[in-house]
């Protein structure tokens, strides 16, 4: 069933979801990139994560988070709000809600 929330609330919800996603995924992305770049140095993903933490503590895992957040909030807020608005429009035109919508 389609939500009756206003578009601004949908945009804020999408933006906040994007921020939470970025905060959760950033450490994994950093470890992945470091692991790919330092092919000979790290023997496992765990050792790569340990090296990063040894460099600057746990906060080092969040290096580069700010640019990610700056792009993530507007992207996700637009995506979620426009998806829900398009869904409402299509359903209003006489369509039935299906798995695709």
Coordinates of N, CA and C in Angstrom, one line a residue:
X1 N 0.8 -1.2 0.0 CA 0.0 0.0 0.0 C 0.9 1.2 0.0
X2 N 0.5 2.2 -0.7 CA 1.2 3.5 -0.8 C 1.1 4.3 0.4
X3 N 2.2 5.0 0.7 CA 2.2 5.9 1.9 C 1.5 7.2 1.6
X4 N 0.9 7.9 2.6 CA 0.3 9.2 2.5 C 1.1 10.3 3.0
X5 N 2.4 10.0 3.3 CA 3.3 11.0 3.8 C 3.6 12.1 2.8
X6 N 3.8 13.4 3.2 CA 4.1 14.4 2.2 C 5.4 14.2 1.6
X7 N 5.6 14.8 0.4 CA 6.9 14.6 -0.3 C 8.1 15.1 0.5
X8 N 8.0 16.2 1.2 CA 9.1 16.7 2.0 C 9.5 15.7 3.1
X9 N 8.6 15.0 3.7 CA 8.9 14.0 4.7 C 9.6 12.8 4.0
X10 N 9.1 12.4 2.8 CA 9.7 11.4 2.1 C 11.2 11.7 1.7
X11 N 11.4 13.0 1.3 CA 12.8 13.4 1.0 C 13.7 13.3 2.2
X12 N 13.2 13.8 3.4 CA 14.0 13.7 4.6 C 14.3 12.3 5.0
X13 N 13.3 11.4 4.9 CA 13.5 10.0 5.3 C 14.5 9.4 4.4
X14 N 14.4 9.7 3.1 CA 15.4 9.1 2.1 C 16.8 9.6 2.4
X15 N 16.9 10.9 2.7 CA 18.3 11.5 3.0 C 18.8 10.9 4.3
X16 N 18.0 10.7 5.3 CA 18.5 10.2 6.6 C 18.9 8.7 6.4
X17 N 18.1 8.0 5.6 CA 18.5 6.6 5.3 C 19.8 6.5 4.5
X18 N 20.1 7.5 3.6 CA 21.3 7.5 2.9 C 22.5 7.8 3.8
X19 N 22.3 8.7 4.8 CA 23.4 9.0 5.8 C 23.7 7.8 6.6
X20 N 22.7 7.1 7.1 CA 22.9 5.9 7.9 C 23.6 4.8 7.1
X21 N 23.2 4.7 5.8 CA 23.9 3.7 4.9 C 25.3 4.1 4.8
X22 N 25.6 5.3 4.5 CA 27.0 5.7 4.4 C 27.9 5.5 5.6
X23 N 27.3 5.8 6.8 CA 28.0 5.5 8.0 C 28.3 4.0 8.2
X24 N 27.3 3.2 7.9 CA 27.5 1.8 8.1 C 28.5 1.2 7.1
X25 N 28.5 1.7 5.8 CA 29.3 1.0 4.8 C 30.7 1.6 4.7
X26 N 30.9 2.8 5.1 CA 32.2 3.5 4.9 C 33.4 2.7 5.4
X27 N 33.4 2.1 6.6 CA 34.5 1.3 7.0 C 34.8 0.1 6.1
X28 N 33.8 -0.5 5.6 CA 33.9 -1.6 4.7 C 34.5 -1.2 3.3
X29 N 34.0 0.0 2.9 CA 34.6 0.5 1.6 C 36.0 0.9 1.7
X30 N 36.4 1.5 2.8 CA 37.8 1.9 3.0 C 38.7 0.6 3.1
X31 N 38.3 -0.4 3.8 CA 39.1 -1.6 3.9 C 39.2 -2.2 2.5
X32 N 38.1 -2.2 1.7 CA 38.1 -2.8 0.4 C 39.1 -2.1 -0.5
X33 N 39.0 -0.8 -0.5 CA 39.9 0.0 -1.4 C 41.4 -0.2 -0.9
X34 N 41.7 -0.2 0.4 CA 43.0 -0.4 0.8 C 43.5 -1.8 0.5
X35 N 42.7 -2.8 0.6 CA 43.0 -4.1 0.3 C 43.3 -4.3 -1.2
X36 N 42.6 -3.6 -2.0 CA 42.8 -3.6 -3.5 C 44.1 -2.9 -3.9
X37 N 44.4 -1.8 -3.2 CA 45.6 -1.0 -3.5 C 46.9 -1.7 -3.0
X38 N 46.8 -2.2 -1.8 CA 48.0 -2.8 -1.2 C 48.0 -4.3 -1.4
X39 N 48.1 -4.8 -2.6 CA 47.9 -6.2 -2.8 C 49.0 -7.1 -2.2
X40 N 50.2 -6.7 -2.1 CA 51.3 -7.5 -1.6 C 51.4 -7.4 -0.1
X41 N 51.0 -6.3 0.5 CA 51.2 -6.0 1.9 C 50.2 -6.8 2.8
X42 N 48.9 -6.7 2.4 CA 47.9 -7.4 3.2 C 47.6 -8.8 2.8
X43 N 47.5 -9.7 3.7 CA 47.2 -11.1 3.4 C 45.8 -11.4 3.5
X44 N 45.0 -10.5 4.3 CA 43.6 -10.8 4.5 C 42.9 -9.4 4.7
X45 N 41.6 -9.4 4.6 CA 40.8 -8.2 4.9 C 41.0 -7.8 6.3
X46 N 41.0 -8.8 7.2 CA 41.1 -8.6 8.7 C 42.4 -7.9 9.0
X47 N 43.5 -8.3 8.3 CA 44.8 -7.7 8.6 C 44.8 -6.3 8.0
X48 N 44.2 -6.0 7.0 CA 44.1 -4.7 6.4 C 43.3 -3.8 7.4
X49 N 42.2 -4.3 7.9 CA 41.4 -3.5 8.9 C 42.3 -3.2 10.1
X50 N 43.0 -4.2 10.6 CA 43.9 -4.0 11.8 C 45.0 -2.9 11.5
X51 N 45.5 -2.9 10.3 CA 46.5 -1.9 9.9 C 45.9 -0.5 9.9
X52 N 44.7 -0.4 9.4 CA 44.1 0.9 9.4 C 43.8 1.4 10.8
X53 N 43.3 0.5 11.6 CA 43.1 0.9 13.0 C 44.4 1.2 13.8
X54 N 45.5 0.5 13.5 CA 46.8 0.8 14.1 C 47.3 2.2 13.6
X55 N 47.0 2.6 12.4 CA 47.4 3.9 11.9 C 46.8 5.1 12.7
X56 N 45.5 5.0 13.0 CA 44.9 6.2 13.6 C 43.7 5.8 14.4
X57 N 43.5 4.6 14.9 CA 42.4 4.3 15.7 C 41.2 3.9 14.9
X58 N 40.1 3.7 15.6 CA 38.8 3.3 14.9 C 38.3 4.4 14.0
X59 N 38.5 5.7 14.4 CA 38.0 6.8 13.5 C 38.6 6.8 12.2
X60 N 39.8 6.2 12.0 CA 40.5 6.2 10.7 C 39.7 5.4 9.7
X61 N 38.8 4.5 10.2 CA 37.9 3.7 9.3 C 36.9 4.6 8.6
X62 N 36.7 5.8 9.2 CA 35.7 6.7 8.6 C 36.3 7.9 7.8
X63 N 37.6 7.7 7.5 CA 38.3 8.7 6.7 C 37.6 8.8 5.3
X64 N 37.3 10.0 4.9 CA 36.6 10.3 3.7 C 35.0 10.2 3.8
X65 N 34.5 10.2 5.0 CA 33.1 10.1 5.2 C 32.3 11.3 4.8
X66 N 32.9 12.5 5.1 CA 32.2 13.8 4.8 C 31.9 14.0 3.3
X67 N 32.8 13.8 2.4 CA 32.4 13.9 1.0 C 31.3 12.9 0.6
X68 N 31.3 11.7 1.2 CA 30.3 10.7 0.9 C 29.0 11.2 1.4
X69 N 28.9 11.8 2.6 CA 27.7 12.2 3.1 C 27.1 13.4 2.4
X70 N 28.0 14.3 1.9 CA 27.6 15.5 1.1 C 26.8 15.0 -0.2
X71 N 27.3 14.0 -0.8 CA 26.7 13.5 -2.0 C 25.5 12.5 -1.7
X72 N 25.6 11.8 -0.6 CA 24.6 10.8 -0.3 C 23.2 11.4 0.1
X73 N 23.2 12.4 0.9 CA 21.9 13.0 1.3 C 21.0 13.5 0.2
X74 N 21.5 14.3 -0.7 CA 20.7 14.8 -1.8 C 20.3 13.7 -2.8
X75 N 21.2 12.7 -3.0 CA 21.0 11.6 -3.9 C 19.9 10.7 -3.4
X76 N 20.0 10.3 -2.2 CA 19.0 9.4 -1.6 C 17.6 10.1 -1.4
X77 N 17.7 11.3 -0.9 CA 16.4 12.0 -0.7 C 15.6 12.2 -2.0
X78 N 16.3 12.5 -3.1 CA 15.7 12.6 -4.4 C 15.2 11.3 -4.9
X79 N 16.0 10.3 -4.7 CA 15.6 8.9 -5.2 C 14.4 8.4 -4.5
X80 N 14.3 8.4 -3.2 CA 13.2 7.9 -2.5 C 11.9 8.7 -2.7
X81 N 12.1 10.0 -2.6 CA 10.9 10.9 -2.8 C 10.3 10.7 -4.2
X82 N 11.2 10.8 -5.2 CA 10.7 10.7 -6.6 C 10.1 9.3 -6.9
X83 N 10.6 8.3 -6.3 CA 10.1 6.9 -6.5 C 8.7 6.9 -5.9
X84 N 8.5 7.4 -4.7 CA 7.1 7.3 -4.1 C 6.2 8.3 -4.8
X85 N 6.6 9.4 -5.3 CA 5.7 10.3 -6.0 C 5.3 9.7 -7.3
X86 N 6.2 9.1 -8.1 CA 5.9 8.4 -9.3 C 4.9 7.2 -9.1
X87 N 5.2 6.5 -8.0 CA 4.3 5.4 -7.6 C 2.9 5.9 -7.4
X88 N 2.7 7.0 -6.6 CA 1.4 7.5 -6.4 C 0.7 8.0 -7.6
X89 N 1.5 8.6 -8.5 CA 0.9 9.1 -9.8 C 0.4 7.9 -10.6
X90 N 1.2 6.9 -10.7 CA 0.8 5.7 -11.5 C -0.4 5.0 -10.9
X91 N -0.5 4.9 -9.6 CA -1.7 4.3 -9.0 C -2.9 5.2 -9.1
X92 N -2.7 6.5 -9.1 CA -3.9 7.4 -9.3 C -4.5 7.3 -10.7
X93 N -3.7 7.0 -11.6 CA -4.2 6.9 -13.0 C -5.0 5.6 -13.3
X94 N -5.3 4.9 -12.2 CA -6.2 3.7 -12.4 C -5.4 2.4 -12.3
X95 N -4.1 2.5 -12.0 CA -3.3 1.2 -12.0 C -3.5 0.5 -10.7
X96 N -3.2 -0.7 -10.6 CA -3.2 -1.5 -9.4 C -1.8 -1.7 -8.9
X97 N -1.7 -1.7 -7.5 CA -0.4 -1.9 -6.9 C 0.0 -3.3 -7.1
X98 N 1.2 -3.5 -7.7 CA 1.7 -4.9 -8.0 C 3.1 -4.9 -7.4
X99 N 3.8 -6.0 -7.5 CA 5.2 -6.2 -7.0 C 6.1 -5.2 -7.7
X100 N 5.8 -4.8 -8.9 CA 6.7 -3.9 -9.7 C 6.5 -2.5 -9.1
X101 N 5.3 -2.1 -8.8 CA 5.1 -0.8 -8.2 C 5.2 -0.9 -6.7

